[in-house]
Amino acid sequence: MGANTSQVSELSDNPSLKALVGTEAISENDPFWNQLISFTFIIRSLCGLCNALDQSSPFFFFPSVENNPRTGNFGALVRVFLGRTKELKISTECQDQLFIWQAHNALFMIRCLLKVFIREMSEEELHLQFSYQERAPGTYTGNEDLLEELMSNLVHLIVEVPLLDITYSILFEAVTTLLVLFSYQLFHKDILRDGLIYQHIMKGRCLSLTSRLVKTLLYNFIRQEKCPPPATHIFEPQAEGGGLLYGLASGVASGLWTVFTLGGAGSKTGLDQEQNPLPLSNQSLLLLLVLANLTDGPDWPNPYRQAVTCFRNTQDTSSLPVEQPHTFQINFNSLYTALCEQQRSDQATLLLYTLLHQNTNMRTYVLSRTDMDNLVMPILEILYHVEERNSHHVYMALIILLILTEDDAFNRSIHEVVLKNISWYTERSLTEISLGSLLILVVIRTIQFNMTRTRDKYLHTNCLAALANMSAQFRCLHQYAAQRIISLFALLSKKHNKVLEQATQSLRGRQGDSTALPDYAQDLNVIEEVIRMMLEIINSCLCNSLHHNPNLVYALLYKRELFEQFRTHPSFQDIMQNLDTVSTFTYRHTTHTHT
């Protein structure tokens, strides 16, 4: 491979890379390919490597964009990879690391080239990179669709090759290469229903493997396998004279891979491992979400979404009245555990939302669990640290709570789960509190944060909807939770008065010119809508479980004056009448008891 290269500026001088992207066609039977794909690396450095390649690959792979349609070298590289995948399963059973190692390296280079192609050309032009037929003498010139062949082989590889230490890296590459192919959508505003990649994955040879692919990706997520420990030497030298394989692994390897790692293959392995310790699990989850969210075709549904929405528990032995397409069974207990453990990532939260929203089997199972705190607590922690999360993650966590609180049994059970010493809740020491009261505290805190920072009307609405769903089943609310409910109402009341005063002053100052009034009117409408929802939440609790919530009753009586101004307001008279009845009765009863 030539001398070691350690700088980006020197990549273009590497002879093997120059030949790959150059103007001369290379037969797929040429020994050049064995030399090119024989390099070693440490998988833990993969994240740093990919970042380096993202910055540098256009410089040394870009000539292939222009030259490959004339040379077909990219197609030859793809065929070299396909030739090795045919025996990959057998190689795994025989522990043939050399075969797996070279197949992985070929796929890694294909992925690097695909990233450049996708950035620089249309999908039709990409297909030309695969479909070039005029090859050097002695090479294969069949009429197969090489792009579909590659995608089909990648899917077969993912579902058929077992996950072992020696196959971890090539499975990671297969999943990531499919993600790279789907990244075309990132460069287009319109949905790519007519693209070749979309057609191949939705209707081509991949279709028959839909359920197996979805199941495998889910199990990759469930297993949470870390990167295998790097080996110092994949191949040991032969006893006599070293031998060809050792030469490939040690001599040739240093040339190309030193180029790719820029001289630092193992320099930051600890950092990469800490930032992304589960690369295959994470990539599998991303691919699953991409597949499940592909748009339906004009006359066919997305088969991957069908698989995600209808799979069943392995313990479910009941027969279906009508067999659903692409259905399969998976261990719900293992999936539930993985979902509980991985909610720190927004993609895991998106998977949980997708399953609760679209898979009735999984939703029923989750709601039947007696350890719901294992799932709810990570969701509450996301909302509690709202300042540190992106808005999509916060919204998904909130919608998950909204889905859960639609179930009355859930709303009752969360008040029976007692938690102690919540370490991440730092506003106040909570030595003992029910899961239901903690949920109320976190949702109210999210509302208050939104009022002072983002001012998102829909976030308010969803937070209050979750509280409204729970309100009829409020039980034994913690004293602090009851206080925070009334404090939120006080904050809304104060804000209402402030906007009302500003509108009045503006009207007086303009002497009849009402051009500034619409903004204030809109703000008042929003605030009054939120106030009404809060009053309905309090009223629902008092009507359905008055005797179960003395702390809320006492907090309400202590701040009775807050509700005075709304008794005569036309928007609140109906609901205030009932609150007045309850609070007056309770106040008199309490006073009589004390006297």
Coordinates of C-alpha atoms in Angstrom, one line a residue:
M1 CA 0.0 0.0 0.0
G2 CA 3.0 2.3 0.1
A3 CA 4.3 4.5 2.9
N4 CA 2.2 5.3 5.9
T5 CA 0.1 8.5 5.5
S6 CA -1.0 10.5 8.5
Q7 CA -2.2 13.8 7.1
V8 CA -5.3 14.7 5.0
S9 CA -3.2 16.6 2.6
E10 CA -1.3 13.4 1.8
L11 CA -4.3 11.2 1.0
S12 CA -4.3 11.9 -2.7
D13 CA -0.8 10.5 -2.9
N14 CA -1.8 7.0 -1.7
P15 CA -1.3 4.7 -4.8
S16 CA -4.2 2.3 -4.0
L17 CA -6.7 5.2 -3.5
K18 CA -5.4 6.9 -6.6
A19 CA -6.0 3.7 -8.6
L20 CA -9.5 3.2 -7.1
V21 CA -10.7 6.6 -8.1
G22 CA -8.5 7.0 -11.2
T23 CA -9.2 6.7 -14.9
E24 CA -8.1 3.1 -15.4
A25 CA -10.6 0.3 -15.2
I26 CA -9.6 -2.5 -12.8
S27 CA -10.9 -6.0 -13.3
E28 CA -12.8 -7.4 -10.3
N29 CA -10.5 -10.5 -10.7
D30 CA -7.4 -8.3 -10.2
P31 CA -5.2 -9.0 -7.1
F32 CA -5.5 -5.2 -6.5
W33 CA -8.8 -5.7 -4.6
N34 CA -7.4 -8.2 -2.1
Q35 CA -4.7 -5.7 -1.4
L36 CA -7.1 -2.8 -1.1
I37 CA -9.5 -4.4 1.4
S38 CA -6.8 -5.9 3.6
F39 CA -6.4 -3.5 6.5
T40 CA -7.2 -3.6 10.2
F41 CA -8.7 -1.1 12.6
I42 CA -10.1 -0.9 16.1
I43 CA -13.9 -0.6 16.0
R44 CA -14.1 1.6 19.1
S45 CA -12.4 4.3 17.1
L46 CA -15.2 4.2 14.5
C47 CA -17.0 7.4 15.6
G48 CA -13.8 9.5 15.4
L49 CA -12.9 7.8 12.1
C50 CA -16.2 8.6 10.5
N51 CA -16.0 12.3 11.7
A52 CA -12.5 12.5 10.1
L53 CA -13.8 10.9 6.9
D54 CA -16.8 13.2 6.7
Q55 CA -14.3 16.1 6.6
S56 CA -11.7 14.6 4.3
S57 CA -13.5 12.0 2.1
P58 CA -14.6 14.5 -0.6
F59 CA -11.0 15.3 -1.2
F60 CA -9.7 11.8 -2.0
F61 CA -13.0 10.1 -3.2
F62 CA -14.4 13.0 -5.3
P63 CA -12.5 12.0 -8.5
S64 CA -14.5 8.8 -8.5
V65 CA -17.6 10.8 -9.1
E66 CA -16.3 11.8 -12.5
N67 CA -14.2 8.7 -13.4
N68 CA -16.3 5.8 -12.2
P69 CA -18.9 6.0 -15.0
R70 CA -16.0 5.4 -17.4
T71 CA -14.1 2.8 -15.3
G72 CA -16.8 1.0 -13.4
N73 CA -14.4 0.5 -10.5
F74 CA -17.1 1.2 -7.9
G75 CA -19.2 -1.5 -9.4
A76 CA -16.2 -3.8 -9.4
L77 CA -15.8 -3.1 -5.6
V78 CA -19.4 -3.8 -5.0
R79 CA -19.1 -7.2 -6.8
V80 CA -16.0 -8.0 -4.8
F81 CA -18.1 -7.5 -1.7
L82 CA -21.0 -9.4 -3.0
G83 CA -18.7 -12.3 -3.9
R84 CA -17.6 -12.5 -0.3
T85 CA -21.0 -12.2 1.3
K86 CA -22.1 -15.5 -0.4
E87 CA -20.0 -17.5 2.0
L88 CA -20.3 -15.1 5.0
K89 CA -22.6 -17.3 7.1
I90 CA -20.4 -20.4 6.6
S91 CA -17.4 -18.3 7.4
T92 CA -19.0 -17.3 10.6
E93 CA -19.8 -20.9 11.6
C94 CA -16.2 -21.8 10.7
Q95 CA -14.7 -18.8 12.6
D96 CA -13.0 -17.7 9.3
Q97 CA -12.0 -14.2 10.5
L98 CA -10.1 -13.4 7.3
F99 CA -13.2 -13.7 5.1
I100 CA -15.3 -11.6 7.4
W101 CA -12.6 -9.1 7.9
Q102 CA -12.1 -8.5 4.1
A103 CA -15.9 -8.4 3.5
H104 CA -16.2 -5.8 6.2
N105 CA -13.4 -3.7 4.8
A106 CA -14.9 -3.8 1.3
L107 CA -18.3 -2.7 2.7
F108 CA -16.7 0.1 4.7
M109 CA -15.2 1.5 1.5
I110 CA -18.5 1.2 -0.4
R111 CA -20.2 3.2 2.4
C112 CA -17.5 5.9 2.2
L113 CA -18.0 6.2 -1.6
L114 CA -21.8 6.2 -1.3
K115 CA -21.7 9.1 1.1
V116 CA -19.8 11.1 -1.5
F117 CA -22.0 10.0 -4.4
I118 CA -25.2 10.9 -2.5
R119 CA -24.0 14.3 -1.6
E120 CA -22.9 15.1 -5.2
M121 CA -25.4 13.5 -7.5
S122 CA -29.0 12.6 -8.1
E123 CA -30.4 9.1 -7.4
E124 CA -30.5 8.5 -11.2
E125 CA -26.9 9.4 -11.5
L126 CA -26.1 7.1 -8.6
H127 CA -27.7 4.2 -10.4
L128 CA -25.3 4.8 -13.3
Q129 CA -22.4 4.2 -10.9
F130 CA -23.9 0.7 -10.3
S131 CA -25.1 -0.1 -13.8
Y132 CA -22.0 0.5 -15.8
Q133 CA -21.6 -2.5 -18.1
E134 CA -18.6 -1.9 -20.4
R135 CA -15.9 -3.5 -18.4
A136 CA -12.4 -4.7 -18.8
P137 CA -11.8 -8.1 -20.4
G138 CA -12.5 -11.1 -18.2
T139 CA -15.0 -9.3 -15.9
Y140 CA -18.7 -10.1 -15.3
T141 CA -21.2 -8.2 -17.5
G142 CA -24.5 -9.5 -16.4
N143 CA -27.7 -7.4 -16.6
E144 CA -28.6 -7.6 -12.9
D145 CA -29.5 -4.4 -11.0
L146 CA -26.4 -4.1 -8.9
L147 CA -28.0 -1.5 -6.5
E148 CA -30.9 -3.9 -5.7
E149 CA -28.4 -6.7 -5.4
L150 CA -26.4 -4.7 -2.9
M151 CA -29.5 -3.8 -0.8
S152 CA -30.8 -7.3 -0.9
N153 CA -27.4 -8.7 0.3
L154 CA -27.2 -6.2 3.1
V155 CA -30.7 -7.2 4.4
H156 CA -29.8 -10.9 4.1
L157 CA -26.5 -10.2 5.9
I158 CA -28.3 -8.4 8.8
V159 CA -31.0 -11.1 9.3
E160 CA -28.8 -14.3 8.7
V161 CA -25.4 -13.6 10.1
P162 CA -25.4 -14.1 13.9
L163 CA -24.2 -11.3 16.2
L164 CA -20.8 -12.4 17.5
D165 CA -17.6 -10.6 18.4
I166 CA -16.1 -11.4 14.9
T167 CA -19.3 -10.3 13.1
Y168 CA -20.1 -7.2 15.1
S169 CA -18.2 -4.8 12.8
I170 CA -19.7 -6.1 9.5
L171 CA -23.2 -6.1 10.9
F172 CA -22.7 -2.5 12.0
E173 CA -21.5 -1.6 8.5
A174 CA -24.4 -3.3 6.9
V175 CA -26.9 -1.4 9.0
T176 CA -25.1 1.9 8.5
T177 CA -24.8 1.5 4.7
L178 CA -28.5 1.1 4.5
L179 CA -28.9 4.3 6.5
V180 CA -26.6 6.1 4.1
L181 CA -28.7 5.0 1.1
F182 CA -31.8 6.3 2.8
S183 CA -30.1 9.6 3.5
Y184 CA -31.1 10.8 0.0
Q185 CA -34.3 12.1 1.6
L186 CA -32.3 14.7 3.6
F187 CA -31.4 16.5 0.4
H188 CA -34.9 16.7 -1.0
K189 CA -38.0 18.5 0.2
D190 CA -40.4 16.3 -1.6
I191 CA -41.0 12.7 -0.5
L192 CA -39.1 10.3 -2.7
R193 CA -41.8 7.7 -3.5
D194 CA -40.5 7.1 -7.0
G195 CA -36.8 6.7 -6.1
L196 CA -35.0 3.4 -6.9
I197 CA -33.9 2.9 -3.3
Y198 CA -37.4 3.4 -2.1
Q199 CA -38.8 1.0 -4.7
H200 CA -36.2 -1.7 -3.9
I201 CA -36.8 -1.7 -0.2
M202 CA -40.6 -1.5 -0.4
K203 CA -41.4 -3.7 -3.3
G204 CA -38.2 -5.5 -4.4
R205 CA -36.5 -8.6 -3.2
C206 CA -36.2 -7.1 0.3
L207 CA -39.9 -7.3 0.8
S208 CA -40.0 -11.0 1.7
L209 CA -37.6 -10.3 4.6
T210 CA -39.6 -7.5 6.1
S211 CA -40.6 -9.2 9.3
R212 CA -37.2 -10.8 9.8
L213 CA -35.4 -7.5 9.3
V214 CA -37.7 -5.6 11.8
K215 CA -37.3 -8.4 14.3
T216 CA -33.5 -8.5 14.0
L217 CA -33.2 -4.7 14.4
L218 CA -35.4 -4.9 17.5
Y219 CA -33.3 -7.6 19.0
N220 CA -30.1 -5.7 18.2
F221 CA -31.7 -2.8 20.2
I222 CA -32.8 -5.2 23.0
R223 CA -29.4 -6.9 23.3
Q224 CA -27.5 -3.6 23.8
E225 CA -24.2 -5.4 22.8
K226 CA -21.1 -3.2 23.4
C227 CA -18.3 -3.1 20.9
P228 CA -16.1 -6.2 21.3
P229 CA -12.6 -5.6 22.8
P230 CA -10.1 -4.8 20.1
A231 CA -7.6 -7.5 19.2
T232 CA -3.9 -6.6 18.9
H233 CA -3.4 -9.0 16.0
I234 CA -6.3 -10.5 14.2
F235 CA -3.9 -12.9 12.4
E236 CA -0.9 -14.4 14.0
P237 CA 2.3 -14.9 11.9
Q238 CA 2.9 -18.4 10.5
A239 CA 5.6 -20.4 12.3
E240 CA 7.7 -20.5 9.1
G241 CA 8.4 -17.4 7.2
G242 CA 5.4 -15.4 8.1
G243 CA 3.1 -16.3 5.1
L244 CA 0.9 -14.3 2.9
L245 CA -2.0 -13.7 5.3
Y246 CA 0.2 -12.2 8.0
G247 CA 1.7 -9.9 5.3
L248 CA -1.7 -8.6 4.4
A249 CA -2.8 -8.1 8.0
S250 CA 0.4 -6.4 9.2
G251 CA 2.1 -4.9 6.2
V252 CA -0.6 -3.8 3.8
A253 CA -2.9 -3.0 6.7
S254 CA -0.9 -0.2 8.0
G255 CA -0.8 1.7 4.7
L256 CA -4.5 2.2 4.0
W257 CA -5.9 2.2 7.5
T258 CA -3.3 4.7 8.7
V259 CA -4.6 6.9 5.9
F260 CA -8.2 6.5 7.1
T261 CA -7.5 7.0 10.7
L262 CA -5.1 9.9 10.0
G263 CA -2.5 8.2 12.1
G264 CA -4.6 7.9 15.2
A265 CA -6.6 4.7 15.1
G266 CA -6.4 4.0 18.9
S267 CA -5.7 7.5 20.2
K268 CA -9.3 8.2 21.4
T269 CA -10.9 4.8 21.9
G270 CA -11.9 5.5 25.4
L271 CA -13.6 8.7 24.5
D272 CA -15.5 7.2 21.6
Q273 CA -16.5 4.2 23.7
E274 CA -17.9 6.5 26.4
Q275 CA -19.8 8.7 23.9
N276 CA -21.3 5.8 21.9
P277 CA -20.8 2.5 23.7
L278 CA -23.5 0.7 21.8
P279 CA -23.0 1.6 18.1
L280 CA -24.8 -1.4 16.6
S281 CA -27.8 -1.1 18.9
N282 CA -28.1 2.6 18.2
Q283 CA -27.7 2.3 14.4
S284 CA -30.2 -0.6 14.3
L285 CA -32.7 1.5 16.2
L286 CA -32.2 4.4 13.7
L287 CA -32.6 2.1 10.7
L288 CA -35.8 0.6 12.2
L289 CA -37.3 4.1 12.8
V290 CA -36.4 5.2 9.2
L291 CA -38.0 2.1 7.7
A292 CA -41.1 2.4 9.9
N293 CA -41.6 6.0 8.9
L294 CA -41.2 5.7 5.2
T295 CA -44.3 7.0 3.5
D296 CA -46.9 4.6 2.1
G297 CA -46.9 4.0 -1.7
P298 CA -49.8 5.1 -3.9
D299 CA -51.3 1.7 -3.8
W300 CA -49.5 -0.2 -1.1
P301 CA -48.8 0.3 2.6
N302 CA -45.4 0.5 4.2
P303 CA -44.6 -3.1 5.1
Y304 CA -42.1 -2.1 7.8
R305 CA -44.7 0.0 9.6
Q306 CA -47.1 -2.9 9.3
A307 CA -44.5 -5.2 11.0
V308 CA -43.8 -2.6 13.8
T309 CA -47.5 -2.1 14.5
C310 CA -48.7 -5.7 14.6
F311 CA -45.9 -7.9 16.2
R312 CA -46.9 -9.9 19.3
N313 CA -45.5 -11.2 22.5
T314 CA -43.7 -14.6 22.3
Q315 CA -46.0 -15.7 25.2
D316 CA -49.1 -14.9 23.3
T317 CA -50.4 -18.2 22.0
S318 CA -53.8 -17.0 20.9
S319 CA -54.7 -17.3 17.2
L320 CA -55.6 -14.3 15.2
P321 CA -59.0 -14.2 13.4
V322 CA -57.3 -12.6 10.4
E323 CA -53.6 -13.1 9.8
Q324 CA -51.9 -9.8 9.6
P325 CA -49.1 -9.2 7.0
H326 CA -45.5 -9.2 8.2
T327 CA -46.4 -10.1 11.8
F328 CA -43.9 -11.9 14.1
Q329 CA -43.4 -12.5 17.8
I330 CA -40.8 -11.1 20.1
N331 CA -40.1 -11.2 23.8
F332 CA -42.1 -8.2 25.3
N333 CA -40.4 -8.4 28.7
S334 CA -36.9 -8.0 27.1
L335 CA -38.2 -5.1 24.9
Y336 CA -39.8 -3.4 27.9
T337 CA -36.6 -3.6 29.9
A338 CA -34.5 -2.2 27.0
L339 CA -37.0 0.7 26.6
C340 CA -36.8 1.5 30.3
E341 CA -33.0 1.6 30.2
Q342 CA -32.5 3.6 27.0
Q343 CA -34.8 6.6 27.4
R344 CA -31.9 9.0 27.6
S345 CA -31.8 9.0 23.8
D346 CA -34.5 10.6 21.7
Q347 CA -34.5 7.7 19.3
A348 CA -35.4 5.3 22.0
T349 CA -38.2 7.7 23.2
L350 CA -39.4 7.8 19.6
L351 CA -39.6 4.0 19.5
L352 CA -41.5 3.9 22.7
Y353 CA -44.0 6.5 21.4
T354 CA -44.4 4.6 18.1
L355 CA -45.1 1.3 19.9
L356 CA -47.6 2.9 22.4
H357 CA -49.3 4.8 19.7
Q358 CA -49.5 2.2 16.9
N359 CA -49.0 -1.3 18.4
T360 CA -52.0 -2.2 20.5
N361 CA -50.4 -5.4 21.7
M362 CA -47.4 -3.6 23.2
R363 CA -49.5 -0.8 24.7
T364 CA -51.7 -3.4 26.4
Y365 CA -48.6 -5.1 27.7
V366 CA -47.0 -1.9 29.0
L367 CA -50.2 -0.8 30.8
S368 CA -50.4 -4.3 32.5
R369 CA -47.0 -4.0 34.1
T370 CA -46.8 -3.7 37.8
D371 CA -43.4 -1.9 37.6
M372 CA -44.5 1.1 35.6
D373 CA -42.2 3.3 37.6
N374 CA -39.3 1.8 35.7
L375 CA -40.7 3.3 32.5
V376 CA -42.3 6.5 33.8
M377 CA -39.4 7.7 35.9
P378 CA -37.0 8.1 32.9
I379 CA -39.8 10.0 31.0
L380 CA -40.3 12.3 34.0
E381 CA -36.5 12.9 34.1
I382 CA -36.5 14.0 30.5
L383 CA -39.2 16.6 31.3
Y384 CA -37.5 17.7 34.5
H385 CA -34.4 18.5 32.5
V386 CA -36.3 20.3 29.8
E387 CA -33.6 23.0 29.5
E388 CA -31.1 20.4 28.4
R389 CA -33.3 18.5 26.0
N390 CA -34.3 19.3 22.4
S391 CA -37.9 20.2 21.8
H392 CA -38.6 17.0 19.9
H393 CA -37.5 14.8 22.8
V394 CA -39.6 16.8 25.3
Y395 CA -42.7 16.6 23.1
M396 CA -42.3 12.9 22.6
A397 CA -41.9 12.3 26.4
L398 CA -45.0 14.4 27.0
I399 CA -47.1 12.6 24.4
I400 CA -46.1 9.3 26.0
L401 CA -47.4 10.5 29.3
L402 CA -50.6 11.7 27.5
I403 CA -51.1 8.2 26.0
L404 CA -50.5 6.5 29.4
T405 CA -52.8 8.8 31.3
E406 CA -55.7 7.9 28.9
D407 CA -55.9 4.6 30.9
D408 CA -57.8 4.8 34.1
A409 CA -56.0 1.8 35.6
F410 CA -52.7 3.5 35.1
N411 CA -54.0 6.7 36.7
R412 CA -55.0 4.8 39.8
S413 CA -51.9 2.6 40.1
I414 CA -49.4 5.4 39.9
H415 CA -50.7 6.8 43.2
E416 CA -50.1 3.4 44.8
V417 CA -46.4 3.4 43.9
V418 CA -44.3 5.0 46.6
L419 CA -40.9 6.4 45.7
K420 CA -38.1 7.5 48.1
N421 CA -35.3 10.0 47.7
I422 CA -35.6 11.1 44.1
S423 CA -32.0 12.1 43.4
W424 CA -32.6 14.1 40.2
Y425 CA -35.4 16.2 41.7
T426 CA -33.4 19.0 43.3
E427 CA -35.9 21.8 43.9
R428 CA -37.0 20.2 47.1
S429 CA -36.1 17.1 49.1
L430 CA -38.6 14.4 48.5
T431 CA -38.0 11.7 51.0
E432 CA -41.2 9.9 50.1
I433 CA -43.8 10.6 47.4
S434 CA -46.1 8.7 45.2
L435 CA -45.3 8.3 41.5
G436 CA -48.6 10.1 40.7
S437 CA -47.7 13.1 42.8
L438 CA -44.2 13.3 41.3
L439 CA -45.7 13.1 37.8
I440 CA -47.9 16.1 38.7
L441 CA -45.0 18.1 40.0
V442 CA -42.9 17.5 36.9
V443 CA -45.7 18.4 34.5
I444 CA -46.5 21.6 36.4
R445 CA -42.8 22.5 36.4
T446 CA -42.8 22.0 32.6
I447 CA -45.8 24.3 32.3
Q448 CA -44.1 27.0 34.3
F449 CA -40.9 26.6 32.3
N450 CA -42.9 27.0 29.1
M451 CA -44.7 30.1 30.4
T452 CA -41.4 31.9 31.1
R453 CA -39.3 30.6 28.2
T454 CA -40.7 29.0 25.1
R455 CA -44.4 30.1 25.4
D456 CA -45.6 27.2 23.3
K457 CA -49.4 27.0 23.3
Y458 CA -49.5 23.3 22.3
L459 CA -47.0 22.3 25.1
H460 CA -49.4 23.9 27.6
T461 CA -52.4 22.1 26.1
N462 CA -50.7 18.7 26.2
C463 CA -49.4 19.1 29.8
L464 CA -52.8 20.2 31.0
A465 CA -54.5 17.4 29.1
A466 CA -52.3 14.8 30.9
L467 CA -53.3 16.4 34.3
A468 CA -57.0 16.4 33.2
N469 CA -56.8 12.7 32.3
M470 CA -55.4 12.0 35.8
S471 CA -57.6 14.4 37.8
A472 CA -60.5 12.1 38.5
Q473 CA -58.1 9.5 40.0
F474 CA -56.0 11.9 42.1
R475 CA -55.3 10.0 45.4
C476 CA -53.5 11.2 48.5
L477 CA -51.7 14.0 46.8
H478 CA -48.4 14.9 48.4
Q479 CA -48.6 18.2 50.2
Y480 CA -46.0 19.8 47.9
A481 CA -47.9 18.6 44.8
A482 CA -51.2 20.1 46.1
Q483 CA -49.4 23.4 46.8
R484 CA -47.9 23.5 43.3
I485 CA -51.3 23.0 41.7
I486 CA -52.6 26.1 43.5
S487 CA -49.3 28.0 42.9
L488 CA -49.7 27.4 39.2
F489 CA -53.2 28.8 39.3
A490 CA -51.9 31.8 41.2
L491 CA -49.3 32.3 38.5
L492 CA -51.9 32.1 35.8
S493 CA -54.1 34.5 37.7
K494 CA -51.3 37.0 38.0
K495 CA -50.5 36.8 34.3
H496 CA -54.1 37.2 33.4
N497 CA -54.3 40.4 35.4
K498 CA -51.1 41.8 33.9
V499 CA -52.3 41.2 30.3
L500 CA -55.7 42.7 31.1
E501 CA -54.1 45.8 32.6
Q502 CA -51.8 46.2 29.6
A503 CA -54.8 45.9 27.2
T504 CA -56.7 48.5 29.3
Q505 CA -53.8 51.0 29.3
S506 CA -53.2 50.5 25.6
L507 CA -56.9 51.2 24.9
R508 CA -56.8 54.4 27.0
G509 CA -53.5 55.6 25.5
R510 CA -54.7 55.3 21.9
Q511 CA -58.0 57.0 22.6
G512 CA -60.2 54.6 20.6
D513 CA -57.5 53.3 18.2
S514 CA -57.7 49.6 18.8
T515 CA -54.9 48.5 16.5
A516 CA -52.9 47.0 19.4
L517 CA -55.9 45.2 20.9
P518 CA -55.9 42.0 18.8
D519 CA -52.6 40.8 20.3
Y520 CA -53.8 41.4 23.8
A521 CA -57.1 39.7 23.0
Q522 CA -55.3 36.6 21.7
D523 CA -53.1 36.5 24.8
L524 CA -56.1 36.8 27.1
N525 CA -57.9 34.1 25.2
V526 CA -55.0 31.7 25.6
I527 CA -54.5 32.5 29.3
E528 CA -58.3 32.1 30.0
E529 CA -58.3 28.8 28.2
V530 CA -55.5 27.6 30.4
I531 CA -57.2 28.9 33.6
R532 CA -60.4 27.1 32.7
M533 CA -58.5 23.8 32.2
M534 CA -56.9 24.3 35.6
L535 CA -60.2 25.0 37.2
E536 CA -61.7 21.9 35.5
I537 CA -58.8 19.8 36.8
I538 CA -59.3 21.0 40.4
N539 CA -63.1 20.5 40.1
S540 CA -62.7 17.0 38.7
C541 CA -60.5 16.0 41.6
L542 CA -62.9 17.5 44.2
C543 CA -66.0 15.9 42.6
N544 CA -64.5 12.4 42.3
S545 CA -62.1 12.0 45.2
L546 CA -62.6 14.8 47.7
H547 CA -62.1 12.7 50.8
H548 CA -58.9 11.2 49.3
N549 CA -57.1 14.6 48.9
P550 CA -57.1 16.6 52.1
N551 CA -53.9 18.3 51.2
L552 CA -55.4 19.8 48.0
V553 CA -58.5 20.9 50.0
Y554 CA -56.4 22.6 52.6
A555 CA -54.3 24.3 49.9
L556 CA -57.5 25.5 48.2
L557 CA -58.9 26.9 51.3
Y558 CA -55.7 28.6 52.2
K559 CA -55.7 30.5 48.9
R560 CA -59.5 31.1 48.6
E561 CA -59.0 34.7 47.6
L562 CA -57.3 33.7 44.4
F563 CA -60.6 32.6 43.0
E564 CA -62.6 35.7 43.9
Q565 CA -62.1 37.5 40.7
F566 CA -63.3 34.6 38.6
R567 CA -66.6 34.1 40.3
T568 CA -68.3 36.8 38.1
H569 CA -66.3 36.2 35.0
P570 CA -68.6 34.9 32.3
S571 CA -66.1 32.2 31.1
F572 CA -65.8 30.6 34.5
Q573 CA -69.2 31.1 36.3
D574 CA -70.4 27.6 35.7
I575 CA -67.3 25.8 37.1
M576 CA -66.7 28.3 39.9
Q577 CA -70.2 27.6 41.2
N578 CA -69.3 24.0 42.0
L579 CA -65.9 25.0 43.4
D580 CA -67.6 27.5 45.7
T581 CA -70.1 24.9 46.9
V582 CA -67.3 22.5 47.8
S583 CA -65.0 25.0 49.3
T584 CA -67.7 26.7 51.3
F585 CA -69.0 23.3 52.7
T586 CA -65.4 22.3 53.5
Y587 CA -64.6 25.6 55.1
R588 CA -67.7 25.5 57.3
H589 CA -67.1 21.9 58.3
T590 CA -63.5 22.6 59.1
T591 CA -64.4 25.7 61.2
H592 CA -67.1 23.8 63.0
T593 CA -64.8 21.0 63.8
H594 CA -62.1 23.3 65.3
T595 CA -64.7 25.1 67.4

